[in-house]
CSV table of C-alpha atoms and ligand atoms in Angstrom, one decimal:
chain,number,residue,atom,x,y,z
T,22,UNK,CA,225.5,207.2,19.5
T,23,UNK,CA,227.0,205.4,22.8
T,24,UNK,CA,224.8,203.5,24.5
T,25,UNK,CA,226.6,204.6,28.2
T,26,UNK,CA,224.4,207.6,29.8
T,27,UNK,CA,226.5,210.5,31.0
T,28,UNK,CA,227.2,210.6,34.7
T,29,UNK,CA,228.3,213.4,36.8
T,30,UNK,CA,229.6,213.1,40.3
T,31,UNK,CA,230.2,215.4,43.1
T,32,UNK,CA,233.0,214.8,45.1
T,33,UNK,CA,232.2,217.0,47.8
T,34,UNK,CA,235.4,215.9,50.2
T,35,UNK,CA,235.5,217.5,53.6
T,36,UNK,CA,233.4,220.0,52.6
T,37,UNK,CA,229.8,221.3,54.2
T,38,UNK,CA,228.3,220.3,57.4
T,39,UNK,CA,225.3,218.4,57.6
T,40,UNK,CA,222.9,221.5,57.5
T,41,UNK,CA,224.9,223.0,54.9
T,42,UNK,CA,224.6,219.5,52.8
T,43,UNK,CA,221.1,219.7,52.4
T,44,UNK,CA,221.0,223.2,51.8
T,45,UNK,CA,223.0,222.6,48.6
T,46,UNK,CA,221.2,219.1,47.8
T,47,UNK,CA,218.2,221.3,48.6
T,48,UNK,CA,218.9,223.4,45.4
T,49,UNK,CA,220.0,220.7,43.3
T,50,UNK,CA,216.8,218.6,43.4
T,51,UNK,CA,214.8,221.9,42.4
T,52,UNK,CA,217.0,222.2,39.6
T,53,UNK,CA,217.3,218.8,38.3
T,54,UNK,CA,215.3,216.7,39.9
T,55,UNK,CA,213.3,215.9,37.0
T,56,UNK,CA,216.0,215.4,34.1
T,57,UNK,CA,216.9,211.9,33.2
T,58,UNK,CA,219.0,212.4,30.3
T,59,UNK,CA,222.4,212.4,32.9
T,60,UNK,CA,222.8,210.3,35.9
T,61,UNK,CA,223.8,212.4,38.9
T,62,UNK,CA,225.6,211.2,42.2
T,63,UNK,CA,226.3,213.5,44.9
T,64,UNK,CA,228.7,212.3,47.5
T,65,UNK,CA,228.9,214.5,50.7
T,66,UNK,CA,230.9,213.8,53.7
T,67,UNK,CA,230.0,210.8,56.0
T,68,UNK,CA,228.4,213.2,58.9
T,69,UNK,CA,225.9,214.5,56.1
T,70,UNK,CA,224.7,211.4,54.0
T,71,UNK,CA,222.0,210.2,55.9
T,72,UNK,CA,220.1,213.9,55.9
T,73,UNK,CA,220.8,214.1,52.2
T,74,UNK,CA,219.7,211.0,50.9
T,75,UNK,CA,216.3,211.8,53.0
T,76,UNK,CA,216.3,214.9,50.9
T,77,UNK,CA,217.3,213.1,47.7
T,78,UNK,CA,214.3,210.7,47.8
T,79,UNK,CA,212.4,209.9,45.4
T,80,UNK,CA,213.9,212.6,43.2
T,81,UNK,CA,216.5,210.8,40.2
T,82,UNK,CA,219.3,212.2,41.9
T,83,UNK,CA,221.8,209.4,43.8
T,84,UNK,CA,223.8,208.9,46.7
T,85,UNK,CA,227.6,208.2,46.7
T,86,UNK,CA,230.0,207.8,49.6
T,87,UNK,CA,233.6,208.6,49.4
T,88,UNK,CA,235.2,205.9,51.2
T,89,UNK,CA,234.4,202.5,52.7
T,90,UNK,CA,236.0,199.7,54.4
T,91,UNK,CA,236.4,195.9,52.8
T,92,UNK,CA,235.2,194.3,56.1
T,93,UNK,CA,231.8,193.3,56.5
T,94,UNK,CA,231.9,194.4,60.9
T,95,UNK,CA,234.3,194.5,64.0
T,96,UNK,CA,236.9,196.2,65.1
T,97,UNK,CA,237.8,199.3,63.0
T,98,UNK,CA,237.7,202.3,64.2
T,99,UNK,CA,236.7,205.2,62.6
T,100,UNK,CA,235.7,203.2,59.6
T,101,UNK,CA,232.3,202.3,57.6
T,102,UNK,CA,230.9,199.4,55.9
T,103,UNK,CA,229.1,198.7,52.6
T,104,UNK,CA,226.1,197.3,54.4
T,105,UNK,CA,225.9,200.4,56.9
T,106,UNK,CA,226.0,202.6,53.8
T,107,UNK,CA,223.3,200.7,51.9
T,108,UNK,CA,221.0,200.5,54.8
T,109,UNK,CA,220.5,204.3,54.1
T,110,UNK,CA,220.3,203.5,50.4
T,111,UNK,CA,223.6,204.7,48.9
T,112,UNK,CA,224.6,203.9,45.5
T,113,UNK,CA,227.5,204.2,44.8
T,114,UNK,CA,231.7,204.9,46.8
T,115,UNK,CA,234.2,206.5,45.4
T,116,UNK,CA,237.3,204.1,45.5
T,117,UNK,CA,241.2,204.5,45.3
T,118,UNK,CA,241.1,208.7,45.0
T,119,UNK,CA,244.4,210.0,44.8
T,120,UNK,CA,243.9,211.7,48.2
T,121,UNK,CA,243.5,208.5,49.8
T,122,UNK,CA,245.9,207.1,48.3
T,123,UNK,CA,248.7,210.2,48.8
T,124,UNK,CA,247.7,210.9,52.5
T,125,UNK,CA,246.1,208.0,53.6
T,126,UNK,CA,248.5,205.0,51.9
T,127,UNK,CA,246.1,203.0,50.5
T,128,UNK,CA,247.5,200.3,48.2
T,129,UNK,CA,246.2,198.8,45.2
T,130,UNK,CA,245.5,195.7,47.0
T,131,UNK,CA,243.5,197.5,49.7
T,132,UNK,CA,242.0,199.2,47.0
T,133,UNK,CA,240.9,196.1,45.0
T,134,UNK,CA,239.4,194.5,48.6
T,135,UNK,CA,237.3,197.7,48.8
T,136,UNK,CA,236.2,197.7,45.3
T,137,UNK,CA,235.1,193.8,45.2
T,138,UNK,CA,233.1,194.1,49.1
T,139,UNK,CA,231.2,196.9,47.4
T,140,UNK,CA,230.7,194.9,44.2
T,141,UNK,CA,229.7,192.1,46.6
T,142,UNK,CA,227.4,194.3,48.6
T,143,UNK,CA,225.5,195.9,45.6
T,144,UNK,CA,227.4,198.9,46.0
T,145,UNK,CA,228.9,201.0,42.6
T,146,UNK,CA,232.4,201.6,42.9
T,147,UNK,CA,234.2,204.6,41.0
T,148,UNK,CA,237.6,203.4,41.1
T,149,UNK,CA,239.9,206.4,40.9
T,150,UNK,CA,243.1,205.6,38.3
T,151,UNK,CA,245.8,208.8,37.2
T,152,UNK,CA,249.5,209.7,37.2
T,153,UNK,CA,251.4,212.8,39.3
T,154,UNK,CA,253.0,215.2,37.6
T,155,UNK,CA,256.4,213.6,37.6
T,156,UNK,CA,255.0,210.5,36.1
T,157,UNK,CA,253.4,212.4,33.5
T,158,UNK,CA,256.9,214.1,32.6
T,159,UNK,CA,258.6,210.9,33.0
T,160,UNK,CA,256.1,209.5,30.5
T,161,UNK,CA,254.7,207.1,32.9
T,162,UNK,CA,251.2,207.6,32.5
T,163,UNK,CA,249.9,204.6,31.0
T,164,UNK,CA,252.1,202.0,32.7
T,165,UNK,CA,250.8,203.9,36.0
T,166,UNK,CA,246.7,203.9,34.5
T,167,UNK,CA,247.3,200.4,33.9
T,168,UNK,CA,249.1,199.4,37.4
T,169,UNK,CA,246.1,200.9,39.1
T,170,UNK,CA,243.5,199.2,36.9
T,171,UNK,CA,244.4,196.1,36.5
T,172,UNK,CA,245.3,195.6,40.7
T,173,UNK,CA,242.2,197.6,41.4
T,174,UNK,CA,239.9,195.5,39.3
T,175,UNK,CA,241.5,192.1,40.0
T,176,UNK,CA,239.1,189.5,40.4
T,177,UNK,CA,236.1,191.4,39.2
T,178,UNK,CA,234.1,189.4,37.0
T,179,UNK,CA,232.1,190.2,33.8
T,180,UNK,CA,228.8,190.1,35.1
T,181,UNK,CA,229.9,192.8,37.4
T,182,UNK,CA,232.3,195.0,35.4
T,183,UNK,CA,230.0,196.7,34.1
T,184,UNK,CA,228.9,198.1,37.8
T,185,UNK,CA,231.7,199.3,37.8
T,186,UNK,CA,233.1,203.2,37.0
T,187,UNK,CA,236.4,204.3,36.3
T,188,UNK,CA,237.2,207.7,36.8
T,189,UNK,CA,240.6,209.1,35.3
T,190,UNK,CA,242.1,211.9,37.7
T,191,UNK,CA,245.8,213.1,36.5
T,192,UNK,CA,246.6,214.3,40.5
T,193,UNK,CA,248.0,217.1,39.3
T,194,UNK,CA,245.0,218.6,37.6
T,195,UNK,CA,242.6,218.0,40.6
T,196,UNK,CA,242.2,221.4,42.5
T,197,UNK,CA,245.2,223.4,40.7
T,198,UNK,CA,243.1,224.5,37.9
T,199,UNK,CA,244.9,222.7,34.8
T,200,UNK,CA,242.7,220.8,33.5
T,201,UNK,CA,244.2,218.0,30.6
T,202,UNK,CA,243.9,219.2,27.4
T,203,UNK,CA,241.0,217.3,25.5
T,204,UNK,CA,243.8,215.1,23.6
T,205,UNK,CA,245.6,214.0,26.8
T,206,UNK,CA,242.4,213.1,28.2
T,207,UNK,CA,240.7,211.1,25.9
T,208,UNK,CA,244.4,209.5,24.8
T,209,UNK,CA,244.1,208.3,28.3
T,210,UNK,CA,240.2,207.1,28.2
T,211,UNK,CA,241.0,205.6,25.3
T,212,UNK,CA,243.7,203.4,26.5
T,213,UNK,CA,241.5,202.6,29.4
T,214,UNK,CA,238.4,200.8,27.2
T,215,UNK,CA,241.1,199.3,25.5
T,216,UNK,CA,242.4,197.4,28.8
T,217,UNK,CA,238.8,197.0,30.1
T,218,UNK,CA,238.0,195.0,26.3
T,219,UNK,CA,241.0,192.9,27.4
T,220,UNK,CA,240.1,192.2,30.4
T,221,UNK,CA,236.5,191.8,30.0
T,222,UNK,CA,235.9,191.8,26.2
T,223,UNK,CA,234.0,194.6,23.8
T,224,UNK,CA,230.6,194.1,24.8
T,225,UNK,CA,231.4,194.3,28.7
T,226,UNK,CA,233.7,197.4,28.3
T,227,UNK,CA,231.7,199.7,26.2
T,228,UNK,CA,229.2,199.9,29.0
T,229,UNK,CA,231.6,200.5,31.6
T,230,UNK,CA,231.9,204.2,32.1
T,231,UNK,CA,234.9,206.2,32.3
T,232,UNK,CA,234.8,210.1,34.0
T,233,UNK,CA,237.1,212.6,33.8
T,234,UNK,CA,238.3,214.4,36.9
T,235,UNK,CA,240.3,217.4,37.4
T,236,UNK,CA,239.4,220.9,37.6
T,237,UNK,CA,236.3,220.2,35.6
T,238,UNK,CA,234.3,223.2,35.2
T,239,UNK,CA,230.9,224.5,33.3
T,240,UNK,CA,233.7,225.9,30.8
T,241,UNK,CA,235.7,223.3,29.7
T,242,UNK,CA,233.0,220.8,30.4
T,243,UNK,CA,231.1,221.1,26.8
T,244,UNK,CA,234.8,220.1,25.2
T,245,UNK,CA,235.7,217.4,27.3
T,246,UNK,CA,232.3,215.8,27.2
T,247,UNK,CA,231.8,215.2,24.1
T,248,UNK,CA,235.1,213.1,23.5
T,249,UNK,CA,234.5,209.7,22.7
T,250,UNK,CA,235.6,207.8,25.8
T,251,UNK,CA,234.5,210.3,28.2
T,252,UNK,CA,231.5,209.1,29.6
T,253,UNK,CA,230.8,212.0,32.5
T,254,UNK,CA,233.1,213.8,35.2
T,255,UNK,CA,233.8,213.5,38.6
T,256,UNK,CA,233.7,216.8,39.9
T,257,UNK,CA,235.6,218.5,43.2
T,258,UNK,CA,235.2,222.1,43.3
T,259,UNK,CA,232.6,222.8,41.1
T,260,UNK,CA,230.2,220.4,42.8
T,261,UNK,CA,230.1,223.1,46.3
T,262,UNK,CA,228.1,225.0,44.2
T,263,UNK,CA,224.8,224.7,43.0
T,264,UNK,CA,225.1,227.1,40.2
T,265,UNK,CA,228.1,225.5,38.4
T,266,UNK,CA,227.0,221.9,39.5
T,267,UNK,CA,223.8,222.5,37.2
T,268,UNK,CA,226.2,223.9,35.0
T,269,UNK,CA,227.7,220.9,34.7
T,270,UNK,CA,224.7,218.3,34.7
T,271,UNK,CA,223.6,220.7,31.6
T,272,UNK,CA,226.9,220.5,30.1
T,273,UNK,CA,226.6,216.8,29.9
T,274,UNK,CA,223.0,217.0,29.0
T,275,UNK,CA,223.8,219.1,25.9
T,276,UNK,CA,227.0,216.7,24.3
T,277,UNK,CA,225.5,213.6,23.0
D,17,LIG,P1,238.6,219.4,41.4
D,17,LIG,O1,237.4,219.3,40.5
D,17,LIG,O2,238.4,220.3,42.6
D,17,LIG,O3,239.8,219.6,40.7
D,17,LIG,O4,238.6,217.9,42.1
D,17,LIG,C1,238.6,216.8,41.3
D,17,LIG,C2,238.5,215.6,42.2
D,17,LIG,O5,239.4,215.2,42.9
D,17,LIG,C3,237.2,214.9,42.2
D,17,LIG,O6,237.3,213.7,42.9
């Protein structure tokens, strides 16, 4: 029996306006409002947190944003800090996604600035680690898991690894459908505990959970779930949806 709850994520990208944000959270909180058994995170677009969290209150449903910036204030335009983000009470960021780091350039070291201003600024990171396909086929993928890792967690200490989530996204499985077969996943989860114990020992890194991302859907959820590094999922697509969102939150519910 792991001692990690189960977390699911919606990674709702540049999806949904603000009014159709709180529609869906709208339906979400009816559903699940009251279940405790999985943590849930939703993370809408920056024009639509503020009216969702209001309508996440008080339920056990959480806020995540998708992006924010190391600096504390000043002079960046177009950008958002950790404080601004927990003045309207949001939990967690998601940190390092492949999209960011594809069409936006973000580097490992800007990465690791993001993820230790959150940690600073009580804010969760979900630091986003996985290989292209190339890399896969070139069998890079755990020299490439481990490159992001280790520069995206440098400096983080004990006390706070365990605020920290990793979430393992092979790029070419997120939105195309393919999902990694159970084996490649959890080979991959696997290998990441194993460099978390080394960087922060046993104790520290079997609380630390790891998500799967990548065409994660109410189907192949029950499989992937109940592997035994994969601590929840991160979840694209299937999160614009209440019905396979709940899916999903029941999926992880039901693999213990
Ligand atoms: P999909 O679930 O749409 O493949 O997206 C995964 C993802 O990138 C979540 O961050």
């Amino acid at each position: 029996m792991t001692i990690r709850k189960k977390l699911i994520v919606g990674n709702w990208k540049m999806n949904k306006t603000s009014a159709d944000a709180v529609t869906l959270v709208q339906e979400l909180v009816a559903e699940v409002c009251k279940q405790t058994d999985v943590e849930v995170v939703v993370a809408p677009p920056f024009t639509a947190i503020e009216a969702v969290g209001k309508v996440l209150d008080g339920s056990s449903l959480k806020l995540g944003a998708q992006n924010v910036h190391p600096e504390a204030s000043g002079a960046y335009t177009g950008e958002i800090s950790v404080g601004m983000l927990r003045a309207i009470f949001t939990n967690y960021v998601i940190l390092g996604h492949s999209e960011r780091r594809t069409y936006f350039k973000e580097t490992d070291a800007f990465i690791n600035q993001k993820v230790l201003a959150s940690l600073k600024g009580q804010l969760k990171p979900i630091l986003c680690v996985g290989e292209t396909l190339a890399e896969r086929e070139g069998n890079q993928t755990l020299k490439v898991v481990q490159t992001q890792l280790e520069a995206g967690l440098e400096g983080v200490s004990k006390d706070l690894a365990t605020s920290v989530v990793i979430a393992y996204e092979p790029v070419w499985a997120i939105g195309t459908g393919k999902v990694a077969t159970t084996e490649q996943a959890q080979e991959v989860h696997a290998f990441i505990r194993s460099l978390l114990v080394k960087l922060f020992g046993d104790a520290v890194a079997q609380k630390v959970r790891i998500l799967y991302g990548g065409s994660m859907k109410p189907a192949n959820a029950p499989e992937l779930l109940t592997q035994k590094d994969i601590d929840g999922g991160l979840i694209g697509g299937a999160s614009l949806e209440s019905r396979s969102f709940v899916d999903l939150i029941k999926a992880a519910a039901a693999a213990k």
